[in-house]
Amino acid sequence: MLIDFFLHLKARKLPVSTREFLTVLEGLRDHVCGPSLDDFYYYARLCLVKDESLYDRFDQAFGEYFKGVTALPGLEADLPEDWLRAMARKHLSPEERAKLEKLGWDKLMEEF
């Protein structure tokens, strides 16, 4: 799907390189941006547009290509709760973990 997006940008005379496109794909693989189309828009613009004067052209090309699309397929993930808890223990400071425990894991899962 996204190779067509890359080719669409090239057809609209946006100077996007293969390396920049690969950067976008690597970021998607590594979950650098969220699954919403808005998140992808800002991330793709960051990676692909080198000059502010090209923002309008990128906006038009993006809108043409993704007209009517509200989310990118395949980027949503159902992460196991055990894995999320392990990551929280691994990456949160003791203060952050205390706040999390105060809020409650179930409440946090409802929020996100």
Short mmCIF file of C-alpha atoms in Angstrom, two decimals:
data_model
loop_
_atom_site.label_atom_id
_atom_site.label_comp_id
_atom_site.label_asym_id
_atom_site.label_seq_id
_atom_site.Cartn_x
_atom_site.Cartn_y
_atom_site.Cartn_z
CA MET A 1 0.00 0.00 0.00
CA LEU A 2 2.65 2.53 0.93
CA ILE A 3 4.79 2.03 -2.16
CA ASP A 4 1.86 3.45 -4.10
CA PHE A 5 1.83 6.42 -1.72
CA PHE A 6 5.54 6.97 -2.38
CA LEU A 7 4.97 6.81 -6.14
CA HIS A 8 2.01 9.18 -5.78
CA LEU A 9 4.26 11.73 -4.04
CA LYS A 10 6.85 11.36 -6.82
CA ALA A 11 4.13 11.85 -9.45
CA ARG A 12 3.14 15.09 -7.72
CA LYS A 13 6.74 16.29 -8.15
CA LEU A 14 7.68 16.04 -4.49
CA PRO A 15 11.42 15.35 -4.16
CA VAL A 16 11.18 12.29 -1.91
CA SER A 17 14.05 9.84 -1.90
CA THR A 18 14.05 6.10 -1.52
CA ARG A 19 16.12 6.48 1.67
CA GLU A 20 13.49 8.81 3.17
CA PHE A 21 10.74 6.38 2.24
CA LEU A 22 12.67 3.54 3.87
CA THR A 23 12.99 5.72 6.99
CA VAL A 24 9.20 6.02 7.06
CA LEU A 25 8.83 2.24 6.75
CA GLU A 26 11.43 1.60 9.46
CA GLY A 27 9.61 3.98 11.78
CA LEU A 28 6.31 2.23 11.15
CA ARG A 29 7.94 -1.11 11.84
CA ASP A 30 9.36 0.27 15.11
CA HIS A 31 6.03 1.91 16.08
CA VAL A 32 7.48 5.43 16.04
CA CYS A 33 4.06 6.88 15.28
CA GLY A 34 0.61 5.87 16.37
CA PRO A 35 -1.92 4.01 14.22
CA SER A 36 -4.06 7.02 13.34
CA LEU A 37 -3.86 8.68 9.96
CA ASP A 38 -3.07 11.99 11.70
CA ASP A 39 -0.06 10.44 13.42
CA PHE A 40 1.10 8.96 10.13
CA TYR A 41 0.62 12.30 8.34
CA TYR A 42 2.90 14.17 10.72
CA TYR A 43 5.47 11.40 10.79
CA ALA A 44 5.54 11.03 7.00
CA ARG A 45 5.78 14.80 6.53
CA LEU A 46 8.66 14.93 9.01
CA CYS A 47 10.56 12.21 7.14
CA LEU A 48 9.70 13.10 3.55
CA VAL A 49 9.45 16.88 3.28
CA LYS A 50 12.77 18.70 3.40
CA ASP A 51 11.54 22.23 2.75
CA GLU A 52 8.63 24.11 4.33
CA SER A 53 7.68 25.48 0.93
CA LEU A 54 6.65 21.94 -0.05
CA TYR A 55 4.19 21.46 2.83
CA ASP A 56 1.18 22.54 0.76
CA ARG A 57 2.10 20.22 -2.10
CA PHE A 58 2.58 17.35 0.38
CA ASP A 59 -0.77 18.14 2.03
CA GLN A 60 -2.54 18.03 -1.32
CA ALA A 61 -0.86 14.80 -2.39
CA PHE A 62 -1.53 13.19 1.00
CA GLY A 63 -5.18 14.24 0.88
CA GLU A 64 -5.61 12.89 -2.64
CA TYR A 65 -4.08 9.55 -1.77
CA PHE A 66 -5.72 8.96 1.60
CA LYS A 67 -9.11 10.51 0.81
CA GLY A 68 -11.70 8.91 3.08
CA VAL A 69 -9.18 6.84 5.05
CA THR A 70 -9.35 7.29 8.83
CA ALA A 71 -6.69 4.81 10.00
CA LEU A 72 -3.86 2.86 8.47
CA PRO A 73 -4.67 -0.84 8.32
CA GLY A 74 -2.48 -3.25 10.20
CA LEU A 75 -0.93 -0.79 12.64
CA GLU A 76 -3.22 -1.58 15.53
CA ALA A 77 -1.84 -4.17 17.86
CA ASP A 78 -3.44 -6.14 20.64
CA LEU A 79 -0.59 -6.27 23.13
CA PRO A 80 -0.71 -8.88 25.88
CA GLU A 81 -1.28 -7.37 29.30
CA ASP A 82 1.63 -9.36 30.77
CA TRP A 83 3.99 -7.84 28.23
CA LEU A 84 2.71 -4.32 28.98
CA ARG A 85 3.23 -4.87 32.71
CA ALA A 86 6.77 -6.16 32.11
CA MET A 87 7.59 -3.11 29.99
CA ALA A 88 6.19 -0.81 32.68
CA ARG A 89 8.41 -2.47 35.30
CA LYS A 90 11.41 -2.25 33.00
CA HIS A 91 11.07 1.35 31.79
CA LEU A 92 9.27 3.29 34.52
CA SER A 93 10.97 4.92 37.45
CA PRO A 94 9.85 3.94 40.97
CA GLU A 95 7.88 7.21 41.17
CA GLU A 96 6.12 6.53 37.86
CA ARG A 97 5.31 2.97 38.92
CA ALA A 98 3.84 4.30 42.19
CA LYS A 99 1.61 6.70 40.22
CA LEU A 100 0.56 3.83 37.96
CA GLU A 101 -0.31 1.63 40.93
CA LYS A 102 -2.27 4.50 42.50
CA LEU A 103 -4.26 4.99 39.29
CA GLY A 104 -4.80 1.27 38.88
CA TRP A 105 -3.87 -0.91 35.94
CA ASP A 106 -7.50 -1.43 34.89
CA LYS A 107 -8.15 2.31 34.82
CA LEU A 108 -5.02 2.86 32.76
CA MET A 109 -6.07 0.19 30.26
CA GLU A 110 -9.50 1.86 29.91
CA GLU A 111 -7.82 5.20 29.18
CA PHE A 112 -5.67 3.82 26.40
#
